[in-house]
Every structure is written in structure tokens, then in C-alpha cells.
CSV table of C-alpha atoms and ligand atoms in Angstrom, one decimal:
chain,number,residue,atom,x,y,z
A,1,MET,CA,53.6,90.7,59.7
A,2,LYS,CA,50.4,92.7,60.0
A,3,SER,CA,50.0,93.2,64.0
A,4,ILE,CA,47.8,95.0,66.2
A,5,THR,CA,50.3,97.9,66.5
A,6,ALA,CA,50.0,98.4,62.7
A,7,LYS,CA,46.2,98.4,62.8
A,8,PHE,CA,46.4,101.2,65.5
A,9,GLY,CA,49.3,102.9,63.8
A,10,LYS,CA,48.7,106.7,63.6
A,11,THR,CA,47.2,107.2,66.9
A,12,PRO,CA,47.8,108.9,70.2
A,13,HIS,CA,48.4,105.6,72.2
A,14,GLN,CA,49.1,102.1,71.4
A,15,PRO,CA,47.0,99.6,73.2
A,16,SER,CA,48.9,97.5,75.8
A,17,LEU,CA,48.8,93.8,75.1
A,18,TRP,CA,47.8,90.9,77.5
A,19,THR,CA,49.8,88.4,75.7
A,20,ARG,CA,49.8,84.5,75.3
A,21,ALA,CA,52.7,84.5,77.7
A,22,ASP,CA,51.3,86.4,80.4
A,23,ALA,CA,48.2,84.1,80.3
A,24,LEU,CA,50.4,80.9,80.5
A,25,LYS,CA,51.2,82.0,84.1
A,26,VAL,CA,47.6,82.1,85.4
A,27,ARG,CA,47.5,79.5,88.3
A,28,ALA,CA,44.0,78.2,88.9
A,29,ASP,CA,43.6,77.4,92.8
A,30,ASP,CA,46.4,79.8,94.0
A,31,PRO,CA,44.9,80.8,97.4
A,32,THR,CA,45.8,84.5,97.1
A,33,THR,CA,43.9,84.7,93.7
A,34,THR,CA,40.8,82.6,94.2
A,35,GLN,CA,37.7,83.0,95.5
A,36,PRO,CA,36.6,81.0,98.7
A,37,LEU,CA,34.0,78.1,98.0
A,38,VAL,CA,30.4,79.3,98.0
A,39,SER,CA,28.3,77.0,99.8
A,40,ALA,CA,25.4,75.2,98.2
A,41,ASP,CA,23.0,76.4,100.8
A,42,PHE,CA,23.1,80.2,99.8
A,43,PRO,CA,20.0,82.5,100.5
A,44,VAL,CA,18.4,83.9,97.4
A,45,LEU,CA,17.5,87.7,97.2
A,46,SER,CA,14.1,87.0,95.4
A,47,ASP,CA,12.4,83.7,94.2
A,48,LYS,CA,10.5,85.9,91.8
A,49,VAL,CA,13.5,87.1,89.7
A,50,PHE,CA,17.1,86.1,88.9
A,51,ILE,CA,19.7,88.6,89.2
A,52,TRP,CA,23.1,88.8,87.7
A,53,ASP,CA,25.3,91.6,86.8
A,54,THR,CA,25.4,94.2,89.7
A,55,MET,CA,26.0,97.9,89.5
A,56,PRO,CA,26.4,99.9,92.7
A,57,LEU,CA,25.2,103.6,92.3
A,58,ARG,CA,28.7,105.6,92.7
A,59,ASP,CA,29.9,109.0,91.9
A,60,ILE,CA,32.1,109.8,88.7
A,61,ASP,CA,35.3,109.4,90.5
A,62,GLY,CA,34.2,105.6,91.5
A,63,ASN,CA,33.0,106.2,95.1
A,64,ILE,CA,30.2,103.8,96.0
A,65,THR,CA,27.6,106.3,97.2
A,66,SER,CA,24.6,106.1,99.5
A,67,VAL,CA,21.7,109.0,99.4
A,68,ASP,CA,20.0,109.9,102.7
A,69,GLY,CA,21.4,106.7,104.2
A,70,TRP,CA,20.2,104.6,101.5
A,71,SER,CA,22.6,102.2,99.5
A,72,VAL,CA,21.2,101.7,96.0
A,73,ILE,CA,22.2,98.9,93.5
A,74,PHE,CA,20.8,98.1,90.1
A,75,THR,CA,21.0,94.9,88.6
A,76,LEU,CA,20.5,92.7,85.5
A,77,THR,CA,17.0,91.2,86.2
A,78,ALA,CA,15.0,88.6,84.6
A,79,ASP,CA,11.8,86.8,86.0
A,80,ARG,CA,11.8,83.2,87.2
A,81,HIS,CA,9.3,80.9,85.4
A,82,PRO,CA,8.5,77.9,87.9
A,83,THR,CA,5.2,77.4,86.4
A,84,ASP,CA,5.5,78.2,82.9
A,85,PRO,CA,4.9,75.3,80.7
A,86,GLN,CA,7.7,76.4,78.5
A,87,TYR,CA,10.3,75.7,81.4
A,88,LEU,CA,8.9,72.3,82.7
A,89,ASP,CA,10.5,69.1,81.7
A,90,GLN,CA,9.1,66.1,80.5
A,91,ASN,CA,8.2,65.1,84.1
A,92,GLY,CA,6.6,68.1,84.6
A,93,ASN,CA,9.4,69.8,86.8
A,94,TYR,CA,10.8,73.3,86.5
A,95,ASP,CA,13.7,73.2,84.4
A,96,ILE,CA,15.4,76.3,86.2
A,97,THR,CA,18.8,75.6,84.4
A,98,ARG,CA,17.1,76.4,81.0
A,99,ASP,CA,15.2,79.3,82.6
A,100,TRP,CA,18.5,80.7,84.0
A,101,ASN,CA,20.6,80.1,80.5
A,102,ASP,CA,17.8,81.8,78.7
A,103,ARG,CA,17.8,84.8,80.9
A,104,HIS,CA,20.3,87.2,78.8
A,105,GLY,CA,17.3,87.4,76.1
A,106,ARG,CA,15.0,89.3,78.5
A,107,ALA,CA,17.6,91.1,80.9
A,108,LYS,CA,16.0,94.4,82.2
A,109,MET,CA,17.3,97.0,84.6
A,110,TYR,CA,16.0,96.7,88.2
A,111,TYR,CA,17.0,98.6,91.3
A,112,TRP,CA,17.0,97.7,94.9
A,113,PHE,CA,17.9,99.7,98.0
A,114,SER,CA,19.2,98.8,101.8
A,115,ARG,CA,19.9,100.8,105.0
A,116,THR,CA,22.6,98.3,105.7
A,117,GLY,CA,24.6,97.8,102.4
A,118,LYS,CA,23.1,94.3,102.3
A,119,ASP,CA,19.4,92.8,102.8
A,120,TRP,CA,18.5,94.5,99.5
A,121,LYS,CA,14.6,95.1,98.9
A,122,LEU,CA,13.6,95.4,95.4
A,123,GLY,CA,12.5,98.6,94.2
A,124,GLY,CA,11.3,97.7,90.7
A,125,ARG,CA,12.0,98.3,87.1
A,126,VAL,CA,14.3,101.5,86.3
A,127,MET,CA,12.5,102.2,82.9
A,128,ALA,CA,9.1,101.4,82.3
A,129,GLU,CA,8.3,98.9,79.6
A,130,GLY,CA,8.8,100.5,76.4
A,131,VAL,CA,11.2,103.2,77.3
A,132,SER,CA,14.4,101.3,76.2
A,133,PRO,CA,14.8,101.2,72.5
A,134,THR,CA,15.7,97.5,72.2
A,135,VAL,CA,14.6,94.0,73.6
A,136,ARG,CA,17.7,93.6,76.2
A,137,GLU,CA,18.9,96.0,78.6
A,138,TRP,CA,22.4,95.0,79.3
A,139,ALA,CA,24.9,96.2,82.0
A,140,GLY,CA,26.3,99.8,82.4
A,141,THR,CA,26.9,102.1,85.1
A,142,PRO,CA,24.6,104.6,87.2
A,143,ILE,CA,26.2,107.7,88.1
A,144,LEU,CA,24.9,109.7,90.9
A,145,LEU,CA,25.4,113.6,89.5
A,146,ASN,CA,24.6,115.9,92.3
A,147,GLU,CA,22.6,116.7,95.6
A,148,GLN,CA,19.6,117.0,93.6
A,149,GLY,CA,19.8,113.1,93.4
A,150,GLU,CA,20.2,113.4,89.3
A,151,VAL,CA,21.2,110.2,87.9
A,152,ASP,CA,22.7,109.3,84.5
A,153,LEU,CA,22.2,105.5,84.0
A,154,TYR,CA,24.9,104.4,81.2
A,155,TYR,CA,24.0,100.9,79.8
A,156,THR,CA,23.9,99.0,76.7
A,157,ALA,CA,20.8,98.6,74.6
A,158,VAL,CA,20.9,95.3,72.9
A,159,THR,CA,19.0,93.5,70.0
A,160,PRO,CA,18.6,94.8,67.4
A,161,GLY,CA,22.4,95.7,67.3
A,162,ALA,CA,24.4,97.1,70.4
A,163,THR,CA,24.3,100.6,71.4
A,164,ILE,CA,26.0,102.5,74.4
A,165,VAL,CA,23.3,104.7,75.7
A,166,LYS,CA,22.4,106.9,78.6
A,167,VAL,CA,18.9,107.9,80.4
A,168,ARG,CA,18.8,110.4,83.0
A,169,GLY,CA,16.5,110.2,86.1
A,170,ARG,CA,16.4,111.0,89.7
A,171,VAL,CA,16.7,109.2,93.1
A,172,VAL,CA,14.3,110.0,95.7
A,173,THR,CA,14.0,109.0,99.2
A,174,THR,CA,11.6,108.6,102.0
A,175,GLU,CA,12.3,107.2,105.4
A,176,HIS,CA,10.8,104.1,104.2
A,177,GLY,CA,12.7,103.5,100.9
A,178,VAL,CA,13.9,104.6,97.6
A,179,SER,CA,12.4,105.1,94.3
A,180,LEU,CA,13.9,106.0,91.1
A,181,VAL,CA,11.7,108.4,89.0
A,182,GLY,CA,12.0,110.2,85.4
A,183,PHE,CA,14.2,107.6,83.5
A,184,GLU,CA,12.2,108.1,80.4
A,185,LYS,CA,14.1,109.4,77.6
A,186,VAL,CA,17.2,107.3,76.2
A,187,LYS,CA,20.0,108.7,74.5
A,188,PRO,CA,22.0,106.6,72.0
A,189,LEU,CA,25.7,107.6,72.2
A,190,PHE,CA,27.8,105.5,70.0
A,191,GLU,CA,28.2,101.8,68.4
A,192,ALA,CA,30.9,100.0,67.3
A,193,ASP,CA,32.8,101.6,64.3
A,194,GLY,CA,34.1,98.5,62.5
A,195,LYS,CA,37.6,100.5,62.1
A,196,MET,CA,38.8,100.3,66.0
A,197,TYR,CA,35.9,98.1,67.2
A,198,GLN,CA,34.6,94.9,65.5
A,199,THR,CA,31.0,95.2,64.3
A,200,GLU,CA,28.2,92.6,64.0
A,201,ALA,CA,28.7,92.5,60.3
A,202,GLN,CA,32.3,91.3,60.8
A,203,ASN,CA,31.8,88.8,63.6
A,204,ALA,CA,28.2,87.6,64.6
A,205,PHE,CA,29.9,87.2,68.0
A,206,TRP,CA,31.1,90.5,68.5
A,207,GLY,CA,30.9,92.2,71.8
A,208,PHE,CA,30.5,95.8,72.4
A,209,ARG,CA,29.0,96.7,75.6
A,210,ASP,CA,29.2,97.6,79.4
A,211,PRO,CA,30.0,101.3,79.7
A,212,TRP,CA,31.7,102.5,82.7
A,213,PRO,CA,32.3,106.6,82.6
A,214,PHE,CA,34.8,107.9,85.0
A,215,ARG,CA,36.9,111.1,85.5
A,216,ASP,CA,40.6,110.7,85.1
A,217,PRO,CA,42.1,111.7,88.4
A,218,LYS,CA,45.1,113.1,86.8
A,219,ASP,CA,43.6,115.4,83.6
A,220,GLY,CA,40.2,115.8,85.0
A,221,LYS,CA,38.6,114.9,81.8
A,222,LEU,CA,35.7,112.7,81.4
A,223,TYR,CA,36.1,109.2,79.6
A,224,MET,CA,34.3,106.0,79.5
A,225,LEU,CA,35.5,102.3,79.2
A,226,PHE,CA,33.6,99.6,77.6
A,227,GLU,CA,34.0,96.0,76.3
A,228,GLY,CA,34.8,95.5,72.9
A,229,ASN,CA,36.5,93.3,70.0
A,230,VAL,CA,39.5,94.5,67.9
A,231,ALA,CA,37.8,95.5,64.5
A,232,GLY,CA,38.1,93.1,61.6
A,233,GLU,CA,36.6,90.4,60.0
A,234,ARG,CA,36.0,87.2,62.0
A,235,GLY,CA,39.3,84.9,61.4
A,236,SER,CA,41.2,87.9,59.8
A,237,HIS,CA,43.3,88.7,62.9
A,238,THR,CA,47.0,88.0,63.3
A,239,VAL,CA,48.4,86.3,66.4
A,240,GLY,CA,52.0,87.2,65.8
A,241,LYS,CA,55.3,87.8,68.0
A,242,ALA,CA,54.0,91.0,69.8
A,243,GLU,CA,50.6,88.8,70.8
A,244,ILE,CA,52.4,85.8,71.8
A,245,GLY,CA,54.9,87.3,74.0
A,246,ASP,CA,58.1,85.8,75.4
A,247,VAL,CA,56.8,82.0,75.4
A,248,PRO,CA,59.3,78.9,76.1
A,249,PRO,CA,60.4,76.9,73.3
A,250,GLY,CA,57.4,74.4,72.4
A,251,TYR,CA,54.7,77.3,72.8
A,252,GLU,CA,54.6,79.1,69.9
A,253,ASP,CA,52.2,77.2,68.1
A,254,VAL,CA,49.0,79.7,68.3
A,255,GLY,CA,46.3,77.0,66.9
A,256,ASN,CA,43.4,78.6,66.0
A,257,SER,CA,43.5,81.5,68.6
A,258,ARG,CA,42.9,84.4,65.8
A,259,PHE,CA,39.6,84.0,66.8
A,260,GLN,CA,39.9,85.6,70.2
A,261,THR,CA,40.0,89.3,69.7
A,262,ALA,CA,38.8,91.0,73.1
A,263,CYS,CA,39.9,94.4,73.7
A,264,ILE,CA,39.1,97.0,76.6
A,265,GLY,CA,37.8,100.2,74.5
A,266,ILE,CA,37.9,103.7,75.7
A,267,ALA,CA,36.2,106.9,74.9
A,268,VAL,CA,36.5,110.6,75.6
A,269,ALA,CA,33.9,113.1,76.2
A,270,ARG,CA,33.8,116.2,74.1
A,271,ASP,CA,31.3,117.9,76.8
A,272,GLU,CA,31.0,117.9,80.1
A,273,ASP,CA,27.5,116.4,80.4
A,274,GLY,CA,28.8,113.2,78.8
A,275,ASP,CA,26.3,113.4,75.7
A,276,ASP,CA,29.0,113.6,73.0
A,277,TRP,CA,31.6,111.0,72.8
A,278,GLU,CA,34.8,110.1,70.6
A,279,MET,CA,36.2,106.5,70.7
A,280,LEU,CA,39.8,106.1,71.1
A,281,PRO,CA,41.8,102.8,70.3
A,282,PRO,CA,41.4,100.3,72.9
A,283,LEU,CA,43.6,100.6,76.1
A,284,LEU,CA,44.3,96.7,76.1
A,285,THR,CA,43.9,93.9,73.8
A,286,ALA,CA,43.7,90.5,74.2
A,287,VAL,CA,44.2,89.1,70.7
A,288,GLY,CA,45.1,85.4,70.3
A,289,VAL,CA,44.6,85.1,74.3
A,290,ASN,CA,40.5,85.7,74.8
A,291,ASP,CA,37.4,86.6,73.3
A,292,GLN,CA,36.0,88.5,76.2
A,293,THR,CA,37.1,91.1,78.4
A,294,GLU,CA,33.7,92.3,79.9
A,295,ARG,CA,32.5,95.0,82.3
A,296,PRO,CA,36.1,96.9,82.6
A,297,HIS,CA,36.3,99.2,85.4
A,298,PHE,CA,39.2,101.2,87.4
A,299,VAL,CA,40.6,101.5,90.8
A,300,PHE,CA,42.6,104.5,91.4
A,301,GLN,CA,44.7,103.8,93.9
A,302,ASP,CA,48.4,105.2,95.2
A,303,GLY,CA,48.6,107.2,92.0
A,304,LYS,CA,48.1,104.2,90.0
A,305,TYR,CA,45.5,103.0,87.5
A,306,TYR,CA,44.1,99.6,88.3
A,307,LEU,CA,42.2,98.4,85.4
A,308,PHE,CA,40.1,95.6,86.0
A,309,THR,CA,37.7,93.1,83.6
A,310,ILE,CA,35.8,89.8,84.0
A,311,SER,CA,36.2,87.0,81.7
A,312,HIS,CA,35.5,83.4,81.3
A,313,THR,CA,37.3,79.7,80.7
A,314,PHE,CA,35.4,79.2,77.7
A,315,THR,CA,36.5,82.4,76.0
A,316,TYR,CA,40.1,81.6,76.0
A,317,ALA,CA,41.9,80.9,73.1
A,318,ASP,CA,43.8,77.4,72.0
A,319,GLY,CA,46.6,76.8,74.4
A,320,VAL,CA,46.0,79.2,77.2
A,321,THR,CA,43.3,78.8,79.8
A,322,GLY,CA,42.3,80.2,83.4
A,323,PRO,CA,39.2,80.4,85.6
A,324,ASP,CA,36.2,82.8,85.5
A,325,GLY,CA,36.7,85.5,87.4
A,326,VAL,CA,38.3,89.0,87.3
A,327,TYR,CA,41.7,89.9,85.8
A,328,GLY,CA,43.5,93.1,86.3
A,329,PHE,CA,46.3,95.2,84.9
A,330,VAL,CA,48.2,98.3,86.2
A,331,ALA,CA,49.8,101.4,84.8
A,332,ASP,CA,51.1,104.8,86.0
A,333,SER,CA,49.1,106.9,83.4
A,334,LEU,CA,45.6,106.5,81.8
A,335,PHE,CA,47.1,105.3,78.5
A,336,GLY,CA,49.5,102.7,79.8
A,337,PRO,CA,51.4,100.6,79.2
A,338,TYR,CA,49.4,98.5,81.3
A,339,VAL,CA,51.0,95.2,83.0
A,340,PRO,CA,49.1,92.3,84.3
A,341,LEU,CA,48.5,92.1,87.8
A,342,ASN,CA,50.5,89.1,89.6
A,343,GLY,CA,52.1,88.4,86.4
A,344,SER,CA,49.3,86.7,84.9
A,345,GLY,CA,46.3,89.1,85.1
A,346,LEU,CA,44.4,86.8,87.3
A,347,VAL,CA,42.8,88.7,90.4
A,348,LEU,CA,40.0,86.7,91.7
A,349,GLY,CA,39.1,83.4,90.1
A,350,ASN,CA,36.6,80.5,90.9
A,351,PRO,CA,38.0,77.6,92.5
A,352,SER,CA,38.4,74.6,89.8
A,353,SER,CA,36.2,72.5,92.1
A,354,GLN,CA,33.5,74.9,91.5
A,355,PRO,CA,34.3,76.5,88.1
A,356,PHE,CA,30.9,78.3,87.7
A,357,GLN,CA,30.3,79.5,91.2
A,358,THR,CA,30.5,83.1,90.7
A,359,TYR,CA,30.8,85.8,87.7
A,360,SER,CA,30.6,89.4,86.8
A,361,HIS,CA,33.0,90.5,89.8
A,362,CYS,CA,33.3,94.4,90.7
A,363,VAL,CA,36.3,95.6,92.3
A,364,MET,CA,35.2,98.5,94.3
A,365,PRO,CA,37.9,101.2,95.5
A,366,ASN,CA,37.6,100.0,99.1
A,367,GLY,CA,38.9,96.6,98.0
A,368,LEU,CA,35.8,94.9,98.2
A,369,VAL,CA,34.4,92.7,95.5
A,370,THR,CA,30.9,92.1,94.7
A,371,SER,CA,29.7,89.1,92.1
A,372,PHE,CA,26.7,87.0,91.5
A,373,ILE,CA,26.2,83.3,92.4
A,374,ASP,CA,25.9,81.5,88.9
A,375,SER,CA,25.7,77.6,90.0
A,376,VAL,CA,27.2,75.5,92.6
A,377,PRO,CA,27.6,71.7,92.7
A,378,THR,CA,25.4,69.9,95.3
A,379,GLY,CA,25.0,66.4,96.7
A,380,GLU,CA,27.7,63.7,97.1
A,381,SER,CA,28.9,63.4,93.4
A,382,GLY,CA,28.6,67.2,92.6
A,383,THR,CA,27.0,66.5,89.4
A,384,THR,CA,23.8,68.2,90.2
A,385,MET,CA,24.0,72.1,90.4
A,386,ARG,CA,22.2,74.5,92.1
A,387,ILE,CA,21.5,77.6,90.1
A,388,GLY,CA,22.0,81.0,92.0
A,389,GLY,CA,20.7,84.2,90.4
A,390,THR,CA,21.6,86.2,93.4
A,391,GLU,CA,24.3,88.1,95.1
A,392,ALA,CA,27.7,86.2,95.9
A,393,PRO,CA,29.4,86.8,99.3
A,394,THR,CA,31.5,89.7,98.9
A,395,VAL,CA,35.5,89.1,98.8
A,396,GLY,CA,37.8,91.7,100.1
A,397,ILE,CA,41.2,92.0,98.2
A,398,LYS,CA,44.2,93.9,99.1
A,399,ILE,CA,46.1,95.7,96.1
A,400,LYS,CA,49.8,96.4,96.5
A,401,GLY,CA,51.9,97.5,93.8
A,402,GLN,CA,51.6,94.8,90.8
A,403,GLN,CA,50.1,92.2,93.1
A,404,THR,CA,46.7,91.5,94.8
A,405,PHE,CA,45.8,89.3,97.7
A,406,VAL,CA,42.6,87.8,99.0
A,407,VAL,CA,42.3,89.0,102.6
A,408,ALA,CA,38.6,88.8,103.9
A,409,GLU,CA,35.2,87.2,103.0
A,410,TYR,CA,32.0,89.0,103.9
A,411,ASP,CA,28.1,88.6,103.8
A,412,TYR,CA,26.2,87.8,100.8
A,413,GLY,CA,25.6,91.2,98.6
A,414,TYR,CA,27.4,93.3,100.8
A,415,ILE,CA,28.2,96.5,99.3
A,416,PRO,CA,28.6,99.1,101.7
A,417,PRO,CA,28.7,102.9,100.9
A,418,MET,CA,32.1,104.8,100.8
A,419,LEU,CA,30.5,108.1,101.1
A,420,ASP,CA,26.7,109.4,101.7
A,421,VAL,CA,25.1,112.2,99.9
A,422,THR,CA,22.3,114.2,101.4
A,423,LEU,CA,19.7,115.2,99.1
A,424,LYS,CA,18.9,118.8,99.0
B,501,FRU,C1,28.3,89.7,82.0
B,501,FRU,C2,27.6,90.0,80.9
B,501,FRU,C3,27.8,91.4,80.3
B,501,FRU,C4,26.4,91.8,79.8
B,501,FRU,C5,25.6,91.0,80.2
B,501,FRU,C6,24.7,90.4,79.5
B,501,FRU,O1,27.9,88.8,82.9
B,501,FRU,O2,28.0,89.3,79.7
B,501,FRU,O3,29.0,91.6,79.5
B,501,FRU,O4,26.1,93.0,79.7
B,501,FRU,O5,26.2,90.1,81.2
B,501,FRU,O6,23.6,89.8,80.2
């Protein structure tokens, strides 16, 4: 049997496996791992733009950081087209669902600022048109570098291809607000290699994106997490004993689950500036379990490594399922072995009555979890959906050993700073 372990044979570490047996433990609607219902009368941040993935400004250690008392978030953003003939249905009404579903193709990075950690004011686009080398500006991480206000924005340049890139600029504050300046030169860092991480040539549905740089609190080195799929031609992966795990009799059939090959990638910087990176084998693979482990990120707590990632119901493999939401794994050292939190991995999922209410959760080191509203059922029948494209209520979770618990709910888009930096 050729397994994942064989594929990463001669490497410094072996990826941890999220197995089918782990995923069989996922229980939707467990109140300790389910996001409270989002009401259909939510407020929207803007009627001009949709926002989704939210990226709070932070330092390299993961602390959410304000500057001169201003909180700053970056969001994937796309214009709303309420009057564009292209998005009117045959009765002349705005088809907001189609407009929303098309947003990924025109995603751009915008920023917002706030004095209160909520009530966000739109700052504008981070990069002027023409600066980013591809059509789509997909998710990543803004890092505040120093007291001069320099910021490295790591993100994904998509279509054509998918390249992890970075662009350096500066945050400038006044009494009245924040501007981002100088984000003018985008530096490509790396792409999938086809040996550890699947390329577009191997699979047209490949994922390679969402960089999240960090400094390892133990070894002090600069690393980066990212989303990937395990290398190999689509359909060529083996779901063997290791990927299946310890399942009960009658659960050995893996169906077509070889098509689901998500992994959480890691790279190490060869320099202190984070301009030169070497990809390492994935930290975690989900072959035979799920096809997407998106926006991976860490919380470092109690000397442990809490690895979080977002995933969908529709990306699960045959025979396993779970809600849209954030999943997590914990290890005592950076390279694992990782075990799924709560036994299954599920940390905060949508309730089954509102399966698409939120997505793209980001667990912050203070236990607050931010996400965006996707769509919430309205009316008696629940068949009509209200599209969000705005910030969801923030949820508080408690992380304790190998378990997590939902303990609080806060205001829409509440992302309070953990520390403030006074610019020089
Ligand atoms: C998560 C995500 C990211 C990607 C972006 C594209 O919501 O799929 O992985 O960067 O959205 O819009």
C-alpha cells in the first residue's frame, strides 16, 4: 500500500493525519461546538461592497494589534451590483445571490479602521488597480513589523495560477482615521511544487493559498502556514489504513474519497525578512477526509500549538461529513504529532438549521472567533435566504487541553486589540 507516509518518506517530519475515524466523531449541533444562530435581521457593514474573509492586523507572534489606538482589519471585498443589468433577473430584480456567488472572481483586498474594535469605517483598497499581478487578491495576513508602522501583507495572487506573494507598505494614522500607503511592489514568494503540494496541472481544483506567517515561540524561527492539497494527479491518491484510522466494522468502504486531498502546508524562511522561503512537508493531511483545509492559523497557548483551519460540508469525502466552520488540532511541538480537538476536530460549526450562516472563522489568541455572514434563512418556510457579505457576531471560545467550549457571543465584527503600538 502506497500511503502518504511513503510519499513524505525522507523528510524531517511526518504529517499528522486527520483520519476518517476522527471525522466520524463530528457531531453537528453539539452546543459546545456550535455557533449561536445568526438572526436574519443582521446589520451590514456596507451596501456598496460585499466583504468576506477578514484579516485583523497583528504582530508576527499572533497578537491582534492596534496602532495609535486605531484597530485595522483587511477584508476580501467585491463591489455589489444592485443596478447592473448583468445581475438583474428576468423580472428586473437584483439577483444578489448570483452577484454574491460570483465574488471570488473579483476579490480585492480592502481595509477598515475603528476606535472601538467594531463599527468599522471603510479605508479603501490596499493596492491601487494594476499593482497586484493577477486578477484575484485572495486571503492572507497583514503583519505590523515595527513602530514605524511598516506592514508586510502576505496574500495569494490568483488567476492565472496561485502564488503566495507579499507586499510591503505602511500604516499612517491621524486623529480622524487611518490610511495605508506605499503598497506598490508585490514580491512573488512561492507556488505549489507538484512534489509535496498539488499543482493546477495535477488537479484543476487544486488549492494553494492563504499564507499565515508566524514566529515559533519555541525555536524563534520564522515560518508560514498555508492551505494546500497533497501532490499527485487527481484520483491517484490512496486512502489506506492510516488515512482510514480505527473505524468500526462496516466503515471500511472509502467510496470515492481518494479525490479529497486537503493539507495544511508549512514553509520556513531562509532569511529574517521573510523574502526567501523553503516549503516543508505538510503539518497535517486530510486525504480521504476533506478536500479543503483553508486559512490555517495558530493560537499558542499553555506551551501548546493549537492549529485551526476552516472547512466546508461540501468538501468532505464520501462517508464522512460535518458542518461548515472551524476545525482544530493540538500538539506539544510545532511539527506535531497533532491530535484533533474534541476528538473529531470540530471547534465551531454552523447549526444544521442554518448551515451557511457564517464562514471563514479566525480564532484569535484571546479566544475570540471572527467570521463573516454568508446567508441566513428568512421567513416562515426558511427557503428564502438573506445574503450577508458582512461581519458576523464574534463568538468566544475557551480552549482547555484537547477540548474547546463555546462560552460567549459578542457584537457583529467585534475584533478588539490585544496590544496597541504607538507609532514613532
Ligand atoms: C475562504 C476562501 C479562501 C480564499 C478566499 C477566496 O473563504 O476560500 O481560502 O483565499 O476564500 O475568496
